[in-house]
Amino acid sequence: DWGTALGVIFAAHEQGKRVHVLVDETRPRLQGARLTAWELMQRDIPMHLIADNAAGHLLRTGQVDAVLFGADRVAANGDVANKIGTYKLAVVARENGIPVYAVVPTSTIDLSLADGDQIPIEERAADEVTHIEGAAIAPAGVPVYNPAFDVTPHRYLTAIVTEEGVCYPPFDKSLRATKAAAEARVEANRLKRGMERG
């Protein structure tokens, strides 16, 4: 129940490290405001909820030590697709010399995709942008473009953290090795379970 990116934060907090999380609200679905903030508060981890547009200011003014985010898909070269807005965070972090870590389960690594341009980007319903909890916040009939994800090119990532360990550039090699290790572990567990049953 630790999740991925939050799992790193939970572990650091439990180890006694001083952690203070700046949680993007994550528009348009507000997962940061609704879920991430709640999970951090349940564990008494110091945090502040911020408007998405405040992130650049905080990165530029030295109030951030590292950027962590999850990913829904990782291409063979290390490009990652995540909730919309991750790309701009990574670019601004790089501009300000702040490390960026994608924290992912190995199941999201897709070695059949050469790069992030091959990851399909879902477009979601207009009312996610025009309404909040059923209340209209935009003019009726306004045209909406609502991509749910964006791709962060691997050049903006310091590392990709997985349950098998940390992958560093060149990602095409480290991700392949990590994926192989994960598959070997799964197979070893499967054989072990089979022997215990037999």
Short mmCIF file of C-alpha atoms in Angstrom, two decimals:
data_model
loop_
_atom_site.label_atom_id
_atom_site.label_comp_id
_atom_site.label_asym_id
_atom_site.label_seq_id
_atom_site.Cartn_x
_atom_site.Cartn_y
_atom_site.Cartn_z
CA ASP A 1 0.00 0.00 0.00
CA TRP A 2 3.03 2.32 -0.27
CA GLY A 3 2.75 3.05 -3.96
CA THR A 4 5.81 4.10 -5.94
CA ALA A 5 6.96 7.73 -5.64
CA LEU A 6 5.24 8.05 -2.27
CA GLY A 7 6.92 4.83 -1.18
CA VAL A 8 10.30 6.54 -1.44
CA ILE A 9 9.02 9.42 0.68
CA PHE A 10 7.45 7.09 3.25
CA ALA A 11 10.69 5.11 3.57
CA ALA A 12 12.81 8.26 3.96
CA HIS A 13 10.44 9.55 6.64
CA GLU A 14 10.54 6.24 8.53
CA GLN A 15 14.35 6.34 8.41
CA GLY A 16 14.24 9.65 10.25
CA LYS A 17 15.26 11.78 7.28
CA ARG A 18 13.91 15.31 7.27
CA VAL A 19 11.30 15.28 4.53
CA HIS A 20 9.01 18.13 3.58
CA VAL A 21 6.90 17.50 0.50
CA LEU A 22 5.55 20.17 -1.84
CA VAL A 23 2.51 18.50 -3.39
CA ASP A 24 1.31 19.74 -6.76
CA GLU A 25 -2.47 19.85 -6.88
CA THR A 26 -2.24 17.91 -10.18
CA ARG A 27 -4.96 19.44 -12.29
CA PRO A 28 -7.29 18.67 -13.88
CA ARG A 29 -8.18 15.60 -11.80
CA LEU A 30 -6.58 16.94 -8.61
CA GLN A 31 -4.98 13.66 -7.52
CA GLY A 32 -2.33 15.59 -5.62
CA ALA A 33 -4.88 17.62 -3.70
CA ARG A 34 -7.31 14.75 -3.15
CA LEU A 35 -5.00 11.74 -2.71
CA THR A 36 -1.31 12.54 -2.26
CA ALA A 37 -1.93 15.24 0.34
CA TRP A 38 -4.30 12.95 2.25
CA GLU A 39 -1.81 10.04 2.24
CA LEU A 40 1.01 12.26 3.53
CA MET A 41 -1.20 13.71 6.25
CA GLN A 42 -2.21 10.19 7.38
CA ARG A 43 1.48 9.50 8.07
CA ASP A 44 2.19 12.92 9.62
CA ILE A 45 4.74 13.74 6.91
CA PRO A 46 5.32 17.50 6.70
CA MET A 47 3.90 18.89 3.48
CA HIS A 48 2.32 21.84 1.73
CA LEU A 49 -0.20 21.62 -1.08
CA ILE A 50 0.72 24.02 -3.88
CA ALA A 51 -0.94 25.20 -7.06
CA ASP A 52 0.65 23.53 -10.07
CA ASN A 53 1.74 26.94 -11.37
CA ALA A 54 3.71 27.62 -8.17
CA ALA A 55 6.21 24.81 -8.82
CA GLY A 56 8.45 26.84 -11.13
CA HIS A 57 8.78 29.62 -8.57
CA LEU A 58 9.71 27.17 -5.83
CA LEU A 59 12.26 25.41 -8.06
CA ARG A 60 13.87 28.69 -9.13
CA THR A 61 14.10 30.11 -5.61
CA GLY A 62 15.92 27.08 -4.16
CA GLN A 63 13.04 25.69 -2.11
CA VAL A 64 13.22 22.24 -3.71
CA ASP A 65 16.00 19.65 -3.31
CA ALA A 66 14.64 16.97 -5.65
CA VAL A 67 11.67 16.25 -7.90
CA LEU A 68 10.04 12.82 -7.68
CA PHE A 69 7.16 11.52 -9.74
CA GLY A 70 5.76 8.18 -10.84
CA ALA A 71 5.25 7.00 -14.39
CA ASP A 72 2.62 4.98 -16.16
CA ARG A 73 4.96 3.83 -18.93
CA VAL A 74 8.74 3.78 -19.45
CA ALA A 75 10.25 3.36 -22.92
CA ALA A 76 13.47 1.43 -23.56
CA ASN A 77 15.52 4.64 -23.79
CA GLY A 78 14.22 5.94 -20.43
CA ASP A 79 11.57 8.36 -21.68
CA VAL A 80 8.65 8.25 -19.23
CA ALA A 81 4.95 9.01 -19.59
CA ASN A 82 3.18 10.34 -16.53
CA LYS A 83 0.29 12.57 -15.57
CA ILE A 84 0.22 15.80 -17.55
CA GLY A 85 2.64 18.40 -16.24
CA THR A 86 5.59 16.16 -15.42
CA TYR A 87 7.54 17.29 -18.49
CA LYS A 88 7.47 20.95 -17.52
CA LEU A 89 8.53 20.11 -13.96
CA ALA A 90 11.52 18.16 -15.27
CA VAL A 91 12.56 20.93 -17.67
CA VAL A 92 12.37 23.65 -15.01
CA ALA A 93 14.18 21.41 -12.50
CA ARG A 94 17.02 20.83 -14.99
CA GLU A 95 17.22 24.57 -15.68
CA ASN A 96 17.72 25.12 -11.95
CA GLY A 97 20.13 22.24 -11.31
CA ILE A 98 17.68 20.12 -9.32
CA PRO A 99 17.76 16.31 -9.71
CA VAL A 100 14.69 14.56 -11.13
CA TYR A 101 13.76 10.97 -10.31
CA ALA A 102 11.03 8.88 -11.90
CA VAL A 103 9.95 6.21 -9.40
CA VAL A 104 8.35 3.25 -11.14
CA PRO A 105 7.55 -0.44 -10.76
CA THR A 106 9.42 -2.57 -13.29
CA SER A 107 6.05 -3.59 -14.73
CA THR A 108 5.83 -0.14 -16.35
CA ILE A 109 9.08 -0.63 -18.31
CA ASP A 110 8.15 -1.47 -21.91
CA LEU A 111 11.28 -2.45 -23.82
CA SER A 112 9.22 -2.88 -27.00
CA LEU A 113 8.91 0.92 -27.22
CA ALA A 114 12.14 2.49 -28.47
CA ASP A 115 11.26 5.94 -27.12
CA GLY A 116 8.51 8.05 -25.64
CA ASP A 117 7.15 9.13 -29.00
CA GLN A 118 5.72 5.61 -29.31
CA ILE A 119 3.71 5.91 -26.09
CA PRO A 120 0.05 6.68 -26.87
CA ILE A 121 -1.29 9.73 -25.04
CA GLU A 122 -4.89 9.42 -23.89
CA GLU A 123 -7.19 12.39 -24.35
CA ARG A 124 -9.80 12.58 -21.63
CA ALA A 125 -13.24 14.16 -21.30
CA ALA A 126 -13.65 17.93 -21.57
CA ASP A 127 -15.60 18.19 -18.32
CA GLU A 128 -12.46 17.32 -16.33
CA VAL A 129 -11.20 20.76 -17.36
CA THR A 130 -14.45 22.72 -17.48
CA HIS A 131 -15.90 21.49 -14.18
CA ILE A 132 -14.74 20.83 -10.62
CA GLU A 133 -16.97 18.48 -8.64
CA GLY A 134 -19.83 19.18 -11.02
CA ALA A 135 -19.53 22.97 -10.87
CA ALA A 136 -18.78 24.73 -14.14
CA ILE A 137 -15.62 26.88 -14.09
CA ALA A 138 -15.51 27.69 -17.82
CA PRO A 139 -17.98 29.09 -20.35
CA ALA A 140 -20.49 26.61 -21.75
CA GLY A 141 -19.33 25.16 -25.05
CA VAL A 142 -15.68 26.20 -24.70
CA PRO A 143 -13.39 24.02 -26.87
CA VAL A 144 -11.17 21.80 -24.68
CA TYR A 145 -8.05 19.76 -25.35
CA ASN A 146 -7.35 17.47 -22.40
CA PRO A 147 -4.34 15.15 -22.82
CA ALA A 148 -4.05 13.05 -19.67
CA PHE A 149 -0.30 12.39 -19.90
CA ASP A 150 2.88 13.88 -21.23
CA VAL A 151 6.25 12.34 -22.02
CA THR A 152 9.39 13.42 -20.19
CA PRO A 153 12.48 12.72 -22.32
CA HIS A 154 15.15 10.71 -20.53
CA ARG A 155 17.71 13.52 -20.80
CA TYR A 156 15.84 15.36 -18.01
CA LEU A 157 16.00 12.42 -15.59
CA THR A 158 18.78 11.95 -13.07
CA ALA A 159 17.73 8.35 -12.44
CA ILE A 160 14.80 5.94 -12.60
CA VAL A 161 14.09 4.23 -9.28
CA THR A 162 12.53 0.73 -9.30
CA GLU A 163 11.91 -2.02 -6.76
CA GLU A 164 14.97 -3.76 -8.23
CA GLY A 165 17.26 -0.78 -7.69
CA VAL A 166 18.18 2.56 -9.23
CA CYS A 167 18.76 2.86 -12.99
CA TYR A 168 21.20 5.51 -14.18
CA PRO A 169 22.05 6.62 -17.71
CA PRO A 170 22.57 5.10 -20.16
CA PHE A 171 19.01 3.98 -19.53
CA ASP A 172 18.82 1.65 -22.51
CA LYS A 173 21.32 -0.59 -20.71
CA SER A 174 20.30 -0.13 -17.09
CA LEU A 175 16.57 -0.57 -17.79
CA ARG A 176 17.19 -3.74 -19.79
CA ALA A 177 19.26 -5.21 -16.92
CA THR A 178 16.66 -4.17 -14.34
CA LYS A 179 13.79 -5.65 -16.34
CA ALA A 180 15.72 -8.93 -16.70
CA ALA A 181 16.39 -9.02 -12.94
CA ALA A 182 12.70 -8.43 -12.18
CA GLU A 183 11.61 -11.17 -14.57
CA ALA A 184 14.16 -13.59 -13.06
CA ARG A 185 12.88 -12.80 -9.55
CA VAL A 186 9.27 -13.40 -10.61
CA GLU A 187 10.22 -16.71 -12.21
CA ALA A 188 12.20 -17.79 -9.14
CA ASN A 189 9.20 -16.98 -6.91
CA ARG A 190 6.90 -18.92 -9.24
CA LEU A 191 9.16 -21.98 -9.10
CA LYS A 192 9.46 -21.71 -5.33
CA ARG A 193 5.68 -21.59 -4.92
CA GLY A 194 5.33 -24.58 -7.24
CA MET A 195 7.83 -26.60 -5.17
CA GLU A 196 6.06 -25.65 -1.93
CA ARG A 197 2.74 -26.86 -3.35
CA GLY A 198 4.24 -30.04 -4.82
#
